[in-house]
Every structure is written in structure tokens, then in C-alpha cells.
Coordinates of C-alpha atoms in Angstrom, one line a residue:
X14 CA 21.6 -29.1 -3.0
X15 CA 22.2 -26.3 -0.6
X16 CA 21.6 -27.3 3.4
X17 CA 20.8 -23.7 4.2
X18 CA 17.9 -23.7 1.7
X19 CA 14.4 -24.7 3.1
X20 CA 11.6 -25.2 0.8
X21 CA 8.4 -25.6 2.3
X22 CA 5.7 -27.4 0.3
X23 CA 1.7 -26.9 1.5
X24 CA -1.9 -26.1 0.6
X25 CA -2.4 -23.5 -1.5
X26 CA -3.7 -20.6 1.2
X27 CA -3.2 -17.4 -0.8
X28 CA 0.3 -14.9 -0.8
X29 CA -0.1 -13.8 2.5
X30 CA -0.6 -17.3 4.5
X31 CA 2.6 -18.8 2.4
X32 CA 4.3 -15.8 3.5
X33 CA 3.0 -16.2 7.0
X34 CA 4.4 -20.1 6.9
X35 CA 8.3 -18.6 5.6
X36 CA 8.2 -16.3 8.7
X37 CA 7.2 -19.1 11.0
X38 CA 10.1 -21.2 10.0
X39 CA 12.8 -18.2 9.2
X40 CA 15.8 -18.2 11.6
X41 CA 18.2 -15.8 10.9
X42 CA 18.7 -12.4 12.2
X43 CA 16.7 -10.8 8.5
X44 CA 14.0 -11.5 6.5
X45 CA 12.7 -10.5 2.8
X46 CA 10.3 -11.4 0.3
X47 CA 10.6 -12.0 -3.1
X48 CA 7.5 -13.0 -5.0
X49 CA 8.0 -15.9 -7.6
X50 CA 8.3 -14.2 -11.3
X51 CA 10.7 -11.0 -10.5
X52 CA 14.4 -11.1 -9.4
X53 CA 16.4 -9.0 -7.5
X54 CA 20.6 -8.4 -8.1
X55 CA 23.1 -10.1 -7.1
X56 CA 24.3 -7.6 -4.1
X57 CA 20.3 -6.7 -3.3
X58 CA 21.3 -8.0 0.5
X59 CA 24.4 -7.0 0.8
X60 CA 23.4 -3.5 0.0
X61 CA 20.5 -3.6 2.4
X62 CA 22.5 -5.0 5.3
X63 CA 25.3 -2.7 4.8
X64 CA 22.8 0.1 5.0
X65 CA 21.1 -1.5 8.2
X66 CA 24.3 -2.0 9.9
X67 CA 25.7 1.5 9.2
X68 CA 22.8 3.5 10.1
X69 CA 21.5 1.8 12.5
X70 CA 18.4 0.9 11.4
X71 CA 15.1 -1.9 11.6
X72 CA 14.4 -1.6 7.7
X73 CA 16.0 -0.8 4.1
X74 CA 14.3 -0.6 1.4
X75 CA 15.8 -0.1 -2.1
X76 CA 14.5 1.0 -5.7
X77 CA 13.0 -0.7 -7.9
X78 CA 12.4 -1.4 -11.4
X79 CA 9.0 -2.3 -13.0
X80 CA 9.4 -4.1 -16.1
X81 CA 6.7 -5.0 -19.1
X82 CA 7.6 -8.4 -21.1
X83 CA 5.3 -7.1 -24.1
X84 CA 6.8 -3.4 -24.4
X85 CA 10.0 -2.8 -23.4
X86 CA 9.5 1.2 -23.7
X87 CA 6.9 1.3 -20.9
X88 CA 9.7 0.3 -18.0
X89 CA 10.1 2.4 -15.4
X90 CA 11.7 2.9 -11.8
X91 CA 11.2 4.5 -8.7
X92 CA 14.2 7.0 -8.0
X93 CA 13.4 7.6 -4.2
X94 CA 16.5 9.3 -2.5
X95 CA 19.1 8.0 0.2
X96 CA 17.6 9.0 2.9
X97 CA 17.0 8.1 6.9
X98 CA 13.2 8.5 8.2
X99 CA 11.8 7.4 11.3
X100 CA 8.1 5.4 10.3
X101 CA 6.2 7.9 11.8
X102 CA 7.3 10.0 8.9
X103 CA 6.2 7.4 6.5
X104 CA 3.0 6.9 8.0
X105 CA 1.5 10.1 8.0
X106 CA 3.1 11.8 5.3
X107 CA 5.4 9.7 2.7
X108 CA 2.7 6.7 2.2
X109 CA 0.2 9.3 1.1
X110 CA 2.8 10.6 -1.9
X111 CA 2.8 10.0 -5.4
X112 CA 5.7 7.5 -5.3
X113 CA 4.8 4.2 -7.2
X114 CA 4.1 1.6 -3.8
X115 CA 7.9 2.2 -2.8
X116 CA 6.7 2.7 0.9
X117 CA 4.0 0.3 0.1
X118 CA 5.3 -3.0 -1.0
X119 CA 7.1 -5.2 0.7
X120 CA 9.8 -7.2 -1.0
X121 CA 11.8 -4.1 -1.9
X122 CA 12.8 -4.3 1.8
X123 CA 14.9 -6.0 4.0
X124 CA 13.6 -6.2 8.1
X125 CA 14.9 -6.8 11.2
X126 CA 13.8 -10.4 12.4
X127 CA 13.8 -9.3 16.4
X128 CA 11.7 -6.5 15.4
X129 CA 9.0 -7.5 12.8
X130 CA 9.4 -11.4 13.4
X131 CA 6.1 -11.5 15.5
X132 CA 4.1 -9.5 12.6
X133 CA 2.1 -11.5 10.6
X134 CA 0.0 -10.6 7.1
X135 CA -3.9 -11.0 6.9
X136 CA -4.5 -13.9 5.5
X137 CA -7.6 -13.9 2.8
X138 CA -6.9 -10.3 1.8
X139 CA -6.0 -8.9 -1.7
X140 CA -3.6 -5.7 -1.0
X141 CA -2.1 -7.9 1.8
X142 CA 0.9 -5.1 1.4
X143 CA -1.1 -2.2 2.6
X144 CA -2.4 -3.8 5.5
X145 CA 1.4 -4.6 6.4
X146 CA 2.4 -1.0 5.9
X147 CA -0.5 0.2 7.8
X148 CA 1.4 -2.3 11.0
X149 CA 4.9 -1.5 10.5
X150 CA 4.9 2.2 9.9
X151 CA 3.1 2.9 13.1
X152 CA 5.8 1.4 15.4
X153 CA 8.8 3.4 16.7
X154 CA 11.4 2.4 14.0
X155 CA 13.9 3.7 11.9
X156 CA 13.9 3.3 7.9
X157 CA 17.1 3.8 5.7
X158 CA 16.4 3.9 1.6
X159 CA 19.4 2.6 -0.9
X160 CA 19.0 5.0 -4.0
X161 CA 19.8 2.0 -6.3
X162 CA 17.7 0.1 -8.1
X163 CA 17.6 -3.5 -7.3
X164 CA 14.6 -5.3 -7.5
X165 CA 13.3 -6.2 -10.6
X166 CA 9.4 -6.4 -10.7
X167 CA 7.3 -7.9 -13.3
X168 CA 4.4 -6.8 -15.0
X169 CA 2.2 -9.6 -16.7
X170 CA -0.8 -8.9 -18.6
X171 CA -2.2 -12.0 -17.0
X172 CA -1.4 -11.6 -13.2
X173 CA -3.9 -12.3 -10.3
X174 CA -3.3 -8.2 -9.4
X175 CA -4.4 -7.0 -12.7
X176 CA -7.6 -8.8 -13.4
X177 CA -10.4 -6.5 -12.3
X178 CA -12.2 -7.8 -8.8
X179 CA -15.0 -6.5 -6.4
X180 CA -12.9 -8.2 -3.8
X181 CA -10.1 -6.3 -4.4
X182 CA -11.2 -3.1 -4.5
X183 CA -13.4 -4.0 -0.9
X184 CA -10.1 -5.3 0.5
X185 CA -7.9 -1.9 0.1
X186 CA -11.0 0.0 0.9
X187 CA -10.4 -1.6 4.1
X188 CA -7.0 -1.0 4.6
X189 CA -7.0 2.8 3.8
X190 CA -10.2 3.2 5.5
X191 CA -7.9 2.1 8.7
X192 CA -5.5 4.7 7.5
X193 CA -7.7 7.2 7.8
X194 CA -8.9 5.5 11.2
X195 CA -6.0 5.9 12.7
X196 CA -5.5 9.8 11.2
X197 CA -8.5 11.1 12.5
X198 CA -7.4 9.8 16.1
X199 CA -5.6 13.6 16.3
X200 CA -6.6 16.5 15.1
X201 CA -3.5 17.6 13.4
X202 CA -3.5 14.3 11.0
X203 CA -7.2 15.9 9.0
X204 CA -5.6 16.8 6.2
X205 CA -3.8 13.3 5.6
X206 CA -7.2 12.1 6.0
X207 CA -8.8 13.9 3.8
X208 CA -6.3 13.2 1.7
X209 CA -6.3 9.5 1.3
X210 CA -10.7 9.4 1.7
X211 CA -9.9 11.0 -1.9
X212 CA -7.9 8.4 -3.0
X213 CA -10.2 5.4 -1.9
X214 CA -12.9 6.8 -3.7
X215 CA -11.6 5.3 -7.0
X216 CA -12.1 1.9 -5.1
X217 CA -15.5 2.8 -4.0
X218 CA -16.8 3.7 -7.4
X219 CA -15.2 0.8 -8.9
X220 CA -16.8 -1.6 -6.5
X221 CA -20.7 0.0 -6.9
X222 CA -19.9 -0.8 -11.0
X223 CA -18.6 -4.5 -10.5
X224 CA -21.8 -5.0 -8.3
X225 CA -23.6 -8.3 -9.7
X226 CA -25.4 -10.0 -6.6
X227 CA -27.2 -9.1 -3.1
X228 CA -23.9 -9.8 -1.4
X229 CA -21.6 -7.4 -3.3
X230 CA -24.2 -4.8 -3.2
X231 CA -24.4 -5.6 0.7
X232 CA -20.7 -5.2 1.2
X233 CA -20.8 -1.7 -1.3
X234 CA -23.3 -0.4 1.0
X235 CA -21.5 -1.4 3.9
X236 CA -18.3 0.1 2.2
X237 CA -19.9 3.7 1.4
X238 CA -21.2 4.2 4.8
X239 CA -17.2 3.5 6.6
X240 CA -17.2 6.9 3.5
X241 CA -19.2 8.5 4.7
X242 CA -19.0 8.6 8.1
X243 CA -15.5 9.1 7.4
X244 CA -16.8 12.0 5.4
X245 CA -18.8 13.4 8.8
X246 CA -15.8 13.5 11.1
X247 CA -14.2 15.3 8.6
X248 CA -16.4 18.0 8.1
X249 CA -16.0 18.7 11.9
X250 CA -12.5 19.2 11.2
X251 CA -9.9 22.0 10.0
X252 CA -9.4 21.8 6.5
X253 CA -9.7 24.5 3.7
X254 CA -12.7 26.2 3.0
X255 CA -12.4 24.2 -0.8
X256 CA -12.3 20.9 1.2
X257 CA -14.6 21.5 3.5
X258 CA -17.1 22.1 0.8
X259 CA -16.3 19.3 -1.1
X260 CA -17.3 16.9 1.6
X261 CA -20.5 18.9 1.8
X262 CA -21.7 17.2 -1.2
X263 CA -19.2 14.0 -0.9
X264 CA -21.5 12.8 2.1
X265 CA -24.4 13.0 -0.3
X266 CA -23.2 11.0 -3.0
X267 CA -19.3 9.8 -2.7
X268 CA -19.1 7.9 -5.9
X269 CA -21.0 10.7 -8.2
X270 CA -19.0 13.4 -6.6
X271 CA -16.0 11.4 -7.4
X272 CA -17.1 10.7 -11.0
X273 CA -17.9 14.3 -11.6
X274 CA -14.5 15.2 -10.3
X275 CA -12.6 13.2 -12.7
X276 CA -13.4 14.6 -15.4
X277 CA -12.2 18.2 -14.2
X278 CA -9.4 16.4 -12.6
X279 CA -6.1 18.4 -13.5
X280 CA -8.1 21.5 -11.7
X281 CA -9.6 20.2 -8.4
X282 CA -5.8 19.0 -8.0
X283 CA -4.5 22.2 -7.4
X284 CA -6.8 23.0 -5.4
X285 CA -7.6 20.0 -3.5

């Protein structure tokens, strides 16, 4: 009914190859995603492209809401501040804070097309968005955040993200393990290293307990040694004395040492 609108049908090839497909065929100056069961308000890109225009900038991202059809009590937003960062800022610091995916997703976002219309998504991979974020925040661009909230993002019971899979886990393994990649490339990025090795360590367990054949068990093995090599540059590294001992034993046994640590979990936080 409306000329502008393109709909594209094809074979179903996952989120990221449909995604992949709309950028190959987009032609205007902006781009954004917006996956099939949320919705976003009415001035979501007019906000955005205000904000690009007056600042200056290759990317805003706005707030966002997460909502629950079953229990209306348990919504709850991100509340991320105006603010003006370059992606070097998100990259080694902001993406590694507690701060619900804001700096993670992408269809809270609207990008420039001339500078992230060649980028493409990695097609076959769960956690397509970290991947993405791992790309984008290590160019030489400016980000711009709109304190309102305007996309609306719903949580089913049921969704392909929340059902439990070995794949998964392997898949942001990956992508965090080439966080950390790219971190240990300078000595004055250990710490964020350090930092997110923690993190994927929840994945790592959680893969060696979803372990039913020889090939998941090959690709858990393969998994915990990217740890623990990570693990070995690190200990060659500057990094509290608390840290540094930790990885004693986390090169040893990763997922113990992280099962252990749960359970003491509000202390080793203050302290690591």
C-alpha cells in the first residue's frame, strides 16, 4: 500500500542473514532494526535523527523498556544518561558495565548508512549482537544516547533466546573471547580483560553441563583452552595481587573455580 515499503520474502537463514539481506537492499541515508514482536514509539526516529544531526554523530541509541506479557510487575528499563562518547569509550570500558545490553543490542540504535553500510552480521551465530558491537565500537566514531525510553522489547517465555543451548553459550564465548583478544593487544587494557574472562566463565560452565556428545565435548575442550590461555597472558600481566592469584588457580580448573566463586559471590565482587 505504501511504495516506499519493501518487503523482502526468502529462505529462512537465521536473524542475522535476514538482517544481512535488509542492508543489502536499504537505500537511504539511516538504518535500524526492529525485531518482529517489540515496537518502538511513534517519534523513535525522529528523536534519533534529531540527536544525530545536532551532535554530529554516526550513531544514537536510545532507552529501552523490557516488558514481560505474564507479569506486569517485573518490567523494567534501562535509564542510561544523555550523553556524547566516542566508541573507543564504549569499547573498552562502557560494554564491560552492568547496564542491561544497552551498548550491546542493536535495534535501540539508529546508524549512519555511509558509515556502517558495508558491515555485515555473522551469519550462523547466536549472540549475532555482540559480535556487531565487538565491529562497530572499534572504529573511530562518535555515539550520542537519547535519555528516553523508546523501544519497547518483549520478553516471551517461549523465545528462541531463552531456551537453554550449548550453541549459544559456544557462540558468545566466542565473541567475548575476541573481546578480550583485542584487550590484551595493550598492556593498559588487562584489567578489562580480566574483567570480561570473568564474565564468560558463566558460559564456559554452562556449556561443560549441556555436554551430551563427542562433538560438544570437543568444542568445550576447545572452548576452555581459548580460557585458559587467555588465563596465561593474563598472569603475565599487571593486575592486583587478588587477581593475579585468582588466575593462579583459574588456569587449573576455570569452571570449578568459577562454581566455587558463586557461591561466595557478593564478597569476591568487592574485591574482584
Amino acid at each position: 500500500m505504501d511504495e516506499r515499503v519493501k518487503v523482502i520474502h526468502q529462505e529462512n537463514g537465521g536473524l542475522s542473514d535476514a538482517r544481512n539481506h535488509g542492508m543489502d537492499r536499504a537505500a537511504g541515508n539511516y538504518f535500524m532494526f526492529v525485531d518482529s514482536d517489540d515496537y518502538i514509539a511513534p517519534t523513535m526516529v525522529e528523536c534519533l535523527y534529531q540527536s544525530i544531526l545536532k551532535e554530529n554523530a554516526d550513531i544514537a541509541a536510545c532507552n529501552f523498556l523490557y516488558f514481560f506479557e505474564d507479569d506486569r510487575n517485573q518490567d523494567f528499563s534501562t535509564k542510561i544518561p544523555s550523553e556524547v562518547l566516542p566508541g573507543a569509550e564504549i569499547f573498552y570500558n562502557r560494554k564491560n558495565d552492568r547496564s542491561y545490553g544497552f551498548w550491546t543490542v542493536v535495534w535501540n540504535k539508529l546508524y549512519k548508512s555511509k558509515v556502517f553500510g558495508k558491515l555485515r552480521f555473522r551469519v550462523g551465530k547466536y549472540h549475532e549482537d555482540e559480535f556487531w558491537a565487538n565491529d562497530i565500537y572499534q572504529m573511530d566514531i562518535k555515539i550520542v544516547t537519547v535519555p528516553a525510553c523508546l523501544y519497547y522489547y518483549r520478553q516471551r517465555n517461549n523465545s528462541i533466546m531463552r531456551k537453554p543451548s550449548i550453541q549459544k553459550n559456544f557462540d558468545i564465548l566466542e565473541a567475548l573471547q575476541e573481546r578480550i583478544g583485542v584487550y590484551l593487544m595493550d598492556q593498559t587494557h588487562s584489567a578489562q580483560a580480566y574483567r570480561v574472562l570473568i564474565y564468560s566463565l558463566e558460559y564456559l560452565e554452562k556449556s561443560k553441563r549441556m555436554i551430551t556428545n563427542r562433538k560438544e565435548k570437543a568444542k568445550y575442550l576447545q572452548a576452555e583452552k581459548r580460557t585458559k590461555d587467555i588465563v596465561h597472558q593474563l598472569r603475565k600481566r599487571k593486575l592486583t595481587n587478588i587477581q593475579r592469584t585468582s588466575l593462579v588457580f583459574l588456569e587449573l580448573a576455570p569452571c570449578l573455580v568459577f562454581a566455587v566463586g558463586m557461591k561466595f559471590r557478593g564478597l569476591l565482587e568487592r574485591f574482584i
